[in-house]
GROMACS .gro file of C-alpha atoms in nm:
model
  364
    1GLY     CA    1   0.000   0.000   0.000
    2MET     CA    2   0.280   0.243   0.084
    3LEU     CA    3   0.465   0.157  -0.237
    4GLY     CA    4   0.150   0.197  -0.448
    5SER     CA    5   0.076   0.536  -0.289
    6LEU     CA    6   0.429   0.661  -0.348
    7LEU     CA    7   0.430   0.535  -0.710
    8ILE     CA    8   0.107   0.723  -0.786
    9LEU     CA    9   0.273   1.045  -0.668
   10CYS     CA   10   0.569   0.974  -0.901
   11ARG     CA   11   0.426   0.838  -1.226
   12PRO     CA   12   0.071   0.844  -1.373
   13GLU     CA   13   0.111   0.485  -1.501
   14ALA     CA   14   0.098   0.377  -1.136
   15MET     CA   15  -0.277   0.445  -1.139
   16LEU     CA   16  -0.297   0.120  -1.337
   17TRP     CA   17  -0.005  -0.060  -1.171
   18GLY     CA   18  -0.137  -0.010  -0.818
   19TYR     CA   19  -0.487  -0.143  -0.877
   20ALA     CA   20  -0.355  -0.432  -1.086
   21ALA     CA   21  -0.124  -0.531  -0.800
   22CYS     CA   22  -0.414  -0.512  -0.551
   23PHE     CA   23  -0.635  -0.724  -0.775
   24LEU     CA   24  -0.361  -0.980  -0.828
   25SER     CA   25  -0.281  -1.002  -0.458
   26ALA     CA   26  -0.648  -1.056  -0.371
   27PHE     CA   27  -0.685  -1.312  -0.649
   28LEU     CA   28  -0.385  -1.514  -0.534
   29HIS     CA   29  -0.507  -1.509  -0.171
   30PHE     CA   30  -0.851  -1.625  -0.282
   31ARG     CA   31  -0.701  -1.891  -0.506
   32SER     CA   32  -0.507  -2.046  -0.220
   33THR     CA   33  -0.751  -1.994   0.071
   34LYS     CA   34  -1.090  -1.966  -0.104
   35LYS     CA   35  -1.165  -1.648   0.093
   36LEU     CA   36  -1.057  -1.286   0.086
   37PRO     CA   37  -0.860  -1.172   0.394
   38ILE     CA   38  -0.946  -0.829   0.536
   39HIS     CA   39  -0.587  -0.709   0.510
   40ALA     CA   40  -0.606  -0.743   0.129
   41SER     CA   41  -0.827  -0.432   0.122
   42ILE     CA   42  -0.572  -0.212   0.305
   43PRO     CA   43  -0.342  -0.151   0.000
   44PHE     CA   44  -0.652  -0.087  -0.214
   45LEU     CA   45  -0.779   0.175   0.032
   46MET     CA   46  -0.436   0.342   0.065
   47ILE     CA   47  -0.396   0.368  -0.313
   48THR     CA   48  -0.755   0.492  -0.358
   49ILE     CA   49  -0.718   0.761  -0.089
   50THR     CA   50  -0.388   0.878  -0.241
   51LEU     CA   51  -0.537   0.886  -0.591
   52MET     CA   52  -0.848   1.075  -0.478
   53GLY     CA   53  -0.629   1.329  -0.299
   54LEU     CA   54  -0.409   1.375  -0.605
   55ILE     CA   55  -0.707   1.416  -0.839
   56ALA     CA   56  -0.867   1.666  -0.599
   57TRP     CA   57  -0.543   1.867  -0.596
   58ARG     CA   58  -0.523   1.864  -0.977
   59LEU     CA   59  -0.886   1.976  -1.006
   60TYR     CA   60  -0.814   2.260  -0.764
   61TYR     CA   61  -0.485   2.353  -0.929
   62PHE     CA   62  -0.580   2.359  -1.298
   63GLY     CA   63  -0.926   2.205  -1.327
   64TYR     CA   64  -0.855   1.861  -1.477
   65PRO     CA   65  -0.810   1.513  -1.322
   66LEU     CA   66  -0.501   1.399  -1.514
   67PRO     CA   67  -0.155   1.562  -1.555
   68ASN     CA   68  -0.155   1.834  -1.820
   69THR     CA   69   0.103   1.634  -2.019
   70TYR     CA   70  -0.169   1.373  -2.081
   71TYR     CA   71  -0.402   1.622  -2.251
   72ALA     CA   72  -0.115   1.777  -2.447
   73LYS     CA   73   0.021   1.444  -2.574
   74VAL     CA   74  -0.260   1.188  -2.590
   75SER     CA   75  -0.525   1.209  -2.860
   76SER     CA   76  -0.883   1.093  -2.798
   77ASP     CA   77  -0.870   0.907  -3.131
   78ILE     CA   78  -0.868   0.545  -3.004
   79VAL     CA   79  -0.786   0.388  -3.341
   80THR     CA   80  -0.490   0.620  -3.406
   81ASN     CA   81  -0.359   0.555  -3.054
   82ALA     CA   82  -0.384   0.178  -3.103
   83VAL     CA   83  -0.200   0.191  -3.437
   84SER     CA   84   0.072   0.418  -3.297
   85GLY     CA   85   0.100   0.198  -2.988
   86ILE     CA   86   0.147  -0.117  -3.197
   87LYS     CA   87   0.420   0.060  -3.397
   88TYR     CA   88   0.581   0.165  -3.067
   89ILE     CA   89   0.583  -0.197  -2.948
   90ALA     CA   90   0.724  -0.318  -3.282
   91LYS     CA   91   1.002  -0.058  -3.263
   92PHE     CA   92   1.083  -0.178  -2.912
   93PHE     CA   93   1.127  -0.537  -3.032
   94ILE     CA   94   1.342  -0.418  -3.326
   95GLN     CA   95   1.565  -0.210  -3.097
   96VAL     CA   96   1.585  -0.480  -2.827
   97PRO     CA   97   1.562  -0.805  -3.028
   98ILE     CA   98   1.633  -1.039  -2.735
   99MET     CA   99   1.295  -0.937  -2.593
  100LEU     CA  100   1.128  -1.132  -2.876
  101ILE     CA  101   1.292  -1.447  -2.739
  102VAL     CA  102   1.205  -1.350  -2.381
  103MET     CA  103   0.840  -1.282  -2.464
  104GLY     CA  104   0.830  -1.600  -2.673
  105LEU     CA  105   0.945  -1.803  -2.370
  106ILE     CA  106   0.688  -1.633  -2.146
  107VAL     CA  107   0.394  -1.673  -2.387
  108PHE     CA  108   0.480  -2.036  -2.466
  109ASP     CA  109   0.512  -2.126  -2.097
  110ILE     CA  110   0.185  -1.956  -1.999
  111LEU     CA  111  -0.011  -2.108  -2.290
  112GLN     CA  112   0.119  -2.454  -2.198
  113SER     CA  113   0.018  -2.407  -1.836
  114MET     CA  114  -0.327  -2.273  -1.931
  115LYS     CA  115  -0.377  -2.573  -2.156
  116ASN     CA  116  -0.279  -2.811  -1.875
  117LYS     CA  117  -0.462  -2.601  -1.610
  118THR     CA  118  -0.146  -2.575  -1.401
  119MET     CA  119  -0.102  -2.196  -1.379
  120SER     CA  120   0.113  -2.105  -1.079
  121SER     CA  121   0.105  -1.781  -0.877
  122MET     CA  122   0.430  -1.676  -1.042
  123GLN     CA  123   0.280  -1.725  -1.388
  124TRP     CA  124  -0.025  -1.516  -1.299
  125ILE     CA  125   0.205  -1.237  -1.181
  126ILE     CA  126   0.406  -1.251  -1.504
  127LEU     CA  127   0.089  -1.257  -1.717
  128ILE     CA  128  -0.075  -0.957  -1.547
  129PHE     CA  129   0.251  -0.760  -1.549
  130ALA     CA  130   0.321  -0.826  -1.920
  131LYS     CA  131  -0.036  -0.738  -2.021
  132MET     CA  132  -0.019  -0.404  -1.839
  133LEU     CA  133   0.321  -0.328  -1.988
  134PHE     CA  134   0.186  -0.360  -2.343
  135ILE     CA  135  -0.161  -0.214  -2.282
  136ILE     CA  136  -0.035   0.131  -2.173
  137PRO     CA  137   0.135   0.228  -2.507
  138ILE     CA  138  -0.167   0.098  -2.703
  139VAL     CA  139  -0.408   0.312  -2.501
  140THR     CA  140  -0.191   0.626  -2.507
  141GLY     CA  141  -0.031   0.584  -2.850
  142GLY     CA  142   0.322   0.535  -2.720
  143ASP     CA  143   0.587   0.802  -2.704
  144HIS     CA  144   0.836   0.982  -2.929
  145PHE     CA  145   1.150   0.948  -2.716
  146GLU     CA  146   1.426   0.704  -2.808
  147LEU     CA  147   1.492   0.379  -2.615
  148SER     CA  148   1.122   0.300  -2.556
  149ARG     CA  149   1.096   0.450  -2.209
  150PHE     CA  150   0.751   0.295  -2.147
  151PHE     CA  151   0.927  -0.042  -2.138
  152GLN     CA  152   1.251   0.050  -1.961
  153SER     CA  153   1.123  -0.026  -1.611
  154GLY     CA  154   0.977  -0.353  -1.734
  155ILE     CA  155   1.280  -0.500  -1.910
  156PRO     CA  156   1.454  -0.627  -1.592
  157LEU     CA  157   1.130  -0.787  -1.469
  158LEU     CA  158   1.068  -0.958  -1.803
  159LEU     CA  159   1.424  -1.091  -1.800
  160MET     CA  160   1.378  -1.219  -1.446
  161SER     CA  161   1.053  -1.385  -1.555
  162ALA     CA  162   1.229  -1.561  -1.843
  163ILE     CA  163   1.506  -1.679  -1.607
  164CYS     CA  164   1.246  -1.815  -1.362
  165ILE     CA  165   1.078  -2.002  -1.647
  166SER     CA  166   1.415  -2.133  -1.769
  167SER     CA  167   1.500  -2.260  -1.422
  168ARG     CA  168   1.171  -2.451  -1.406
  169TRP     CA  169   1.268  -2.616  -1.733
  170SER     CA  170   1.591  -2.738  -1.567
  171MET     CA  171   1.813  -2.519  -1.781
  172ASN     CA  172   2.165  -2.490  -1.642
  173ARG     CA  173   2.314  -2.182  -1.483
  174VAL     CA  174   2.556  -2.115  -1.772
  175PHE     CA  175   2.262  -2.092  -2.013
  176MET     CA  176   2.079  -1.846  -1.787
  177ILE     CA  177   2.391  -1.627  -1.751
  178ALA     CA  178   2.426  -1.636  -2.131
  179ILE     CA  179   2.066  -1.511  -2.166
  180VAL     CA  180   2.137  -1.217  -1.935
  181PHE     CA  181   2.461  -1.130  -2.120
  182VAL     CA  182   2.304  -1.151  -2.467
  183SER     CA  183   2.009  -0.945  -2.340
  184MET     CA  184   2.234  -0.668  -2.215
  185VAL     CA  185   2.442  -0.657  -2.533
  186SER     CA  186   2.144  -0.671  -2.770
  187SER     CA  187   1.964  -0.407  -2.564
  188ARG     CA  188   2.272  -0.189  -2.615
  189TRP     CA  189   2.300  -0.109  -2.244
  190ILE     CA  190   2.674  -0.182  -2.252
  191ILE     CA  191   2.722   0.003  -2.583
  192TYR     CA  192   2.547   0.317  -2.455
  193ALA     CA  193   2.744   0.300  -2.129
  194CYS     CA  194   3.066   0.330  -2.334
  195THR     CA  195   2.941   0.565  -2.608
  196GLN     CA  196   2.684   0.841  -2.643
  197THR     CA  197   2.322   0.763  -2.563
  198PRO     CA  198   2.059   0.857  -2.825
  199LEU     CA  199   1.893   1.055  -2.546
  200ALA     CA  200   2.185   1.301  -2.551
  201HIS     CA  201   1.978   1.512  -2.792
  202GLU     CA  202   1.721   1.574  -2.515
  203TRP     CA  203   1.990   1.708  -2.281
  204SER     CA  204   2.129   1.936  -2.553
  205ILE     CA  205   1.780   2.082  -2.610
  206ALA     CA  206   1.754   2.168  -2.241
  207GLN     CA  207   2.106   2.313  -2.232
  208GLU     CA  208   2.046   2.524  -2.543
  209GLY     CA  209   1.719   2.650  -2.393
  210ARG     CA  210   1.892   2.760  -2.074
  211LEU     CA  211   2.168   2.940  -2.265
  212GLN     CA  212   1.919   3.113  -2.494
  213SER     CA  213   1.703   3.233  -2.202
  214GLN     CA  214   2.006   3.353  -2.009
  215ALA     CA  215   2.111   3.554  -2.315
  216LEU     CA  216   1.759   3.702  -2.331
  217ASN     CA  217   1.778   3.800  -1.963
  218GLU     CA  218   2.098   3.992  -2.038
  219PHE     CA  219   1.981   4.139  -2.371
  220PHE     CA  220   1.669   4.314  -2.238
  221THR     CA  221   1.624   4.521  -1.926
  222GLU     CA  222   1.452   4.343  -1.636
  223ASP     CA  223   1.137   4.556  -1.667
  224HIS     CA  224   1.107   4.502  -2.044
  225LEU     CA  225   1.147   4.126  -2.084
  226PRO     CA  226   0.931   4.002  -2.372
  227VAL     CA  227   0.681   3.718  -2.341
  228GLN     CA  228   0.834   3.431  -2.539
  229GLY     CA  229   0.645   3.149  -2.711
  230VAL     CA  230   0.852   2.832  -2.749
  231LEU     CA  231   0.842   2.477  -2.884
  232THR     CA  232   1.052   2.329  -2.602
  233ALA     CA  233   0.985   2.497  -2.270
  234GLY     CA  234   1.191   2.284  -2.027
  235GLY     CA  235   1.530   2.453  -1.994
  236THR     CA  236   1.400   2.771  -2.159
  237ALA     CA  237   1.129   2.846  -1.903
  238TYR     CA  238   1.348   2.729  -1.615
  239THR     CA  239   1.610   2.998  -1.676
  240TYR     CA  240   1.406   3.284  -1.820
  241HIS     CA  241   1.312   3.567  -1.581
  242GLY     CA  242   1.016   3.670  -1.795
  243THR     CA  243   0.704   3.481  -1.907
  244THR     CA  244   0.734   3.170  -2.127
  245ILE     CA  245   0.435   3.029  -2.319
  246ASP     CA  246   0.463   2.658  -2.399
  247LEU     CA  247   0.313   2.642  -2.748
  248LEU     CA  248   0.283   2.261  -2.740
  249GLY     CA  249   0.065   2.278  -2.432
  250LEU     CA  250   0.270   2.096  -2.168
  251ASN     CA  251   0.249   2.396  -1.934
  252ASN     CA  252  -0.027   2.574  -2.121
  253VAL     CA  253  -0.377   2.454  -2.026
  254ALA     CA  254  -0.558   2.650  -2.299
  255MET     CA  255  -0.338   2.499  -2.571
  256ALA     CA  256  -0.336   2.144  -2.431
  257HIS     CA  257  -0.715   2.123  -2.399
  258ALA     CA  258  -0.809   2.307  -2.717
  259GLU     CA  259  -0.840   1.987  -2.923
  260SER     CA  260  -0.901   1.645  -2.768
  261VAL     CA  261  -0.836   1.473  -3.102
  262LYS     CA  262  -0.489   1.574  -3.218
  263GLN     CA  263  -0.406   1.651  -3.579
  264LYS     CA  264  -0.278   1.353  -3.773
  265GLY     CA  265   0.049   1.359  -3.964
  266ILE     CA  266   0.241   1.545  -3.693
  267MET     CA  267   0.511   1.380  -3.480
  268LYS     CA  268   0.382   1.202  -3.170
  269ASN     CA  269   0.350   1.437  -2.867
  270HIS     CA  270   0.396   1.744  -3.090
  271ALA     CA  271   0.041   1.789  -3.222
  272SER     CA  272  -0.119   2.021  -2.966
  273PHE     CA  273  -0.043   2.354  -3.134
  274VAL     CA  274  -0.366   2.537  -3.226
  275PRO     CA  275  -0.329   2.865  -3.423
  276SER     CA  276  -0.644   3.023  -3.273
  277ILE     CA  277  -0.501   2.983  -2.921
  278PHE     CA  278  -0.170   3.126  -3.039
  279TYR     CA  279  -0.345   3.436  -3.173
  280ALA     CA  280  -0.530   3.471  -2.841
  281GLN     CA  281  -0.208   3.453  -2.637
  282VAL     CA  282   0.012   3.656  -2.879
  283PRO     CA  283   0.366   3.613  -2.739
  284ASP     CA  284   0.611   3.898  -2.806
  285LEU     CA  285   0.882   3.660  -2.933
  286PHE     CA  286   0.791   3.347  -3.130
  287TRP     CA  287   1.076   3.096  -3.149
  288MET     CA  288   0.995   2.910  -3.469
  289GLY     CA  289   1.356   2.982  -3.557
  290GLY     CA  290   1.631   3.228  -3.488
  291GLY     CA  291   1.868   3.295  -3.201
  292PHE     CA  292   2.166   3.517  -3.132
  293SER     CA  293   2.440   3.612  -3.380
  294SER     CA  294   2.762   3.812  -3.351
  295LYS     CA  295   2.720   3.927  -3.714
  296GLU     CA  296   2.444   4.137  -3.862
  297PRO     CA  297   2.194   3.884  -4.005
  298SER     CA  298   2.020   3.902  -4.340
  299ALA     CA  299   1.766   3.621  -4.298
  300LEU     CA  300   1.574   3.434  -4.028
  301GLU     CA  301   1.627   3.062  -4.087
  302ILE     CA  302   1.350   2.829  -3.973
  303HIS     CA  303   1.371   2.451  -3.988
  304ALA     CA  304   1.100   2.274  -4.190
  305PHE     CA  305   1.030   2.052  -3.886
  306ASN     CA  306   0.939   2.358  -3.676
  307ALA     CA  307   0.731   2.504  -3.957
  308HIS     CA  308   0.540   2.174  -3.982
  309ILE     CA  309   0.477   2.155  -3.605
  310PHE     CA  310   0.344   2.512  -3.612
  311HIS     CA  311   0.114   2.444  -3.910
  312GLN     CA  312   0.306   2.680  -4.145
  313ILE     CA  313   0.151   2.966  -3.950
  314HIS     CA  314   0.421   3.207  -4.068
  315LYS     CA  315   0.266   3.200  -4.417
  316GLU     CA  316  -0.077   3.320  -4.298
  317GLU     CA  317  -0.178   3.680  -4.374
  318ARG     CA  318  -0.307   3.728  -4.020
  319PHE     CA  319   0.031   3.623  -3.883
  320LYS     CA  320   0.217   3.860  -4.117
  321LYS     CA  321   0.004   4.152  -3.995
  322LEU     CA  322   0.085   4.074  -3.632
  323TYR     CA  323   0.443   3.947  -3.666
  324GLY     CA  324   0.757   4.001  -3.865
  325ALA     CA  325   1.100   3.840  -3.887
  326PHE     CA  326   1.318   4.091  -3.704
  327ALA     CA  327   1.683   4.126  -3.606
  328ILE     CA  328   1.751   4.368  -3.323
  329GLN     CA  329   2.066   4.490  -3.154
  330HIS     CA  330   2.090   4.657  -2.814
  331GLY     CA  331   2.388   4.890  -2.795
  332GLU     CA  332   2.698   4.688  -2.879
  333GLU     CA  333   2.526   4.360  -2.792
  334ARG     CA  334   2.508   4.078  -3.045
  335TRP     CA  335   2.205   4.051  -3.274
  336LEU     CA  336   1.882   3.876  -3.173
  337MET     CA  337   1.677   3.713  -3.451
  338ALA     CA  338   1.321   3.578  -3.413
  339PHE     CA  339   0.963   3.633  -3.517
  340MET     CA  340   0.851   3.929  -3.305
  341SER     CA  341   0.516   4.097  -3.269
  342ARG     CA  342   0.500   4.434  -3.436
  343ARG     CA  343   0.341   4.575  -3.119
  344PHE     CA  344   0.645   4.467  -2.917
  345ILE     CA  345   0.886   4.610  -3.175
  346SER     CA  346   0.707   4.945  -3.163
  347SER     CA  347   0.747   4.951  -2.783
  348LEU     CA  348   1.130   4.937  -2.800
  349ASP     CA  349   1.314   5.262  -2.743
  350SER     CA  350   1.588   5.419  -2.955
  351THR     CA  351   1.865   5.220  -2.783
  352TYR     CA  352   1.756   4.920  -2.992
  353ARG     CA  353   1.861   4.893  -3.354
  354ILE     CA  354   1.582   4.719  -3.547
  355LYS     CA  355   1.595   4.550  -3.885
  356GLU     CA  356   1.323   4.345  -4.059
  357ILE     CA  357   1.471   4.047  -4.244
  358VAL     CA  358   1.353   3.779  -4.487
  359VAL     CA  359   1.253   3.425  -4.387
  360ARG     CA  360   1.444   3.127  -4.520
  361GLU     CA  361   1.309   2.776  -4.463
  362ILE     CA  362   1.564   2.495  -4.414
  363PRO     CA  363   1.435   2.168  -4.564
  364LEU     CA  364   1.432   1.841  -4.368
   0.00000   0.00000   0.00000
């Protein structure tokens, strides 16, 4: 009960894990004793009370029962989620091929036991655990991060399950050690420990965001910091002294909840941008592209990926009336390039050198 309560406060998936564990515990007690002990209800009550308290806090804090990341990332389109989730699972097996063998061992063993009506408590635990592990990405549509993070916490348990099954089949210790070694190598844990992880890109995004926001803090005076609208708000919002609008909705309730069914054809977890909400919020700086330069710039370069995420909004006439691609310099400071609202540009005093520049799109 304590573990389930703590897990719910850490990860939203635990809302499923906790109740599944309670159900399984009660089932196994009933299977062996033919009655339900009173103490089996204690973990259930602890998890329920924790969950109710957490939901009440969320409703009070921003009006919705689930974390805002859920509404920003998960579409209400069940079919699309299922298809994306199946692709996510397939990618996991391609990236970690030994798990095909592991899951094959588990499925074969459980089917044999079901056929012979000899399912053990351990097999029920493995079955419920594996089903939950693969149901979550199908319901939510998976994730866009590398290394299949929905499965990372489950890999050791699946390996342990396969080893338990192997030991029941009287396989020798050398064979089991070989399974663990091959699993680690094929899962690239050892390779990534000695080289660069594919998640390094995520750290660089956060670092770049911090550096960019720190430069903004120094470029503008403290009482004239612009409101910035960004694609990746993590490191950017953390460092910036002004206001940051998360245009993908993770920390922006209006954007996250604008459309329950997300637009198809946009990268998973990046489909929450809604132009009408953008026009209602009107950030002073819009980071579709740009940055700082020591040389006087002639063009604002935007990546085609960013343009796609933001629905090519920079080509709309309404956008062009409100925004322009500007390069500005403050005293002897380096140049700042970004889409900026014309209202914000008109508010800058004569200490800022302002230049409107052309837009150049960088193809994928």
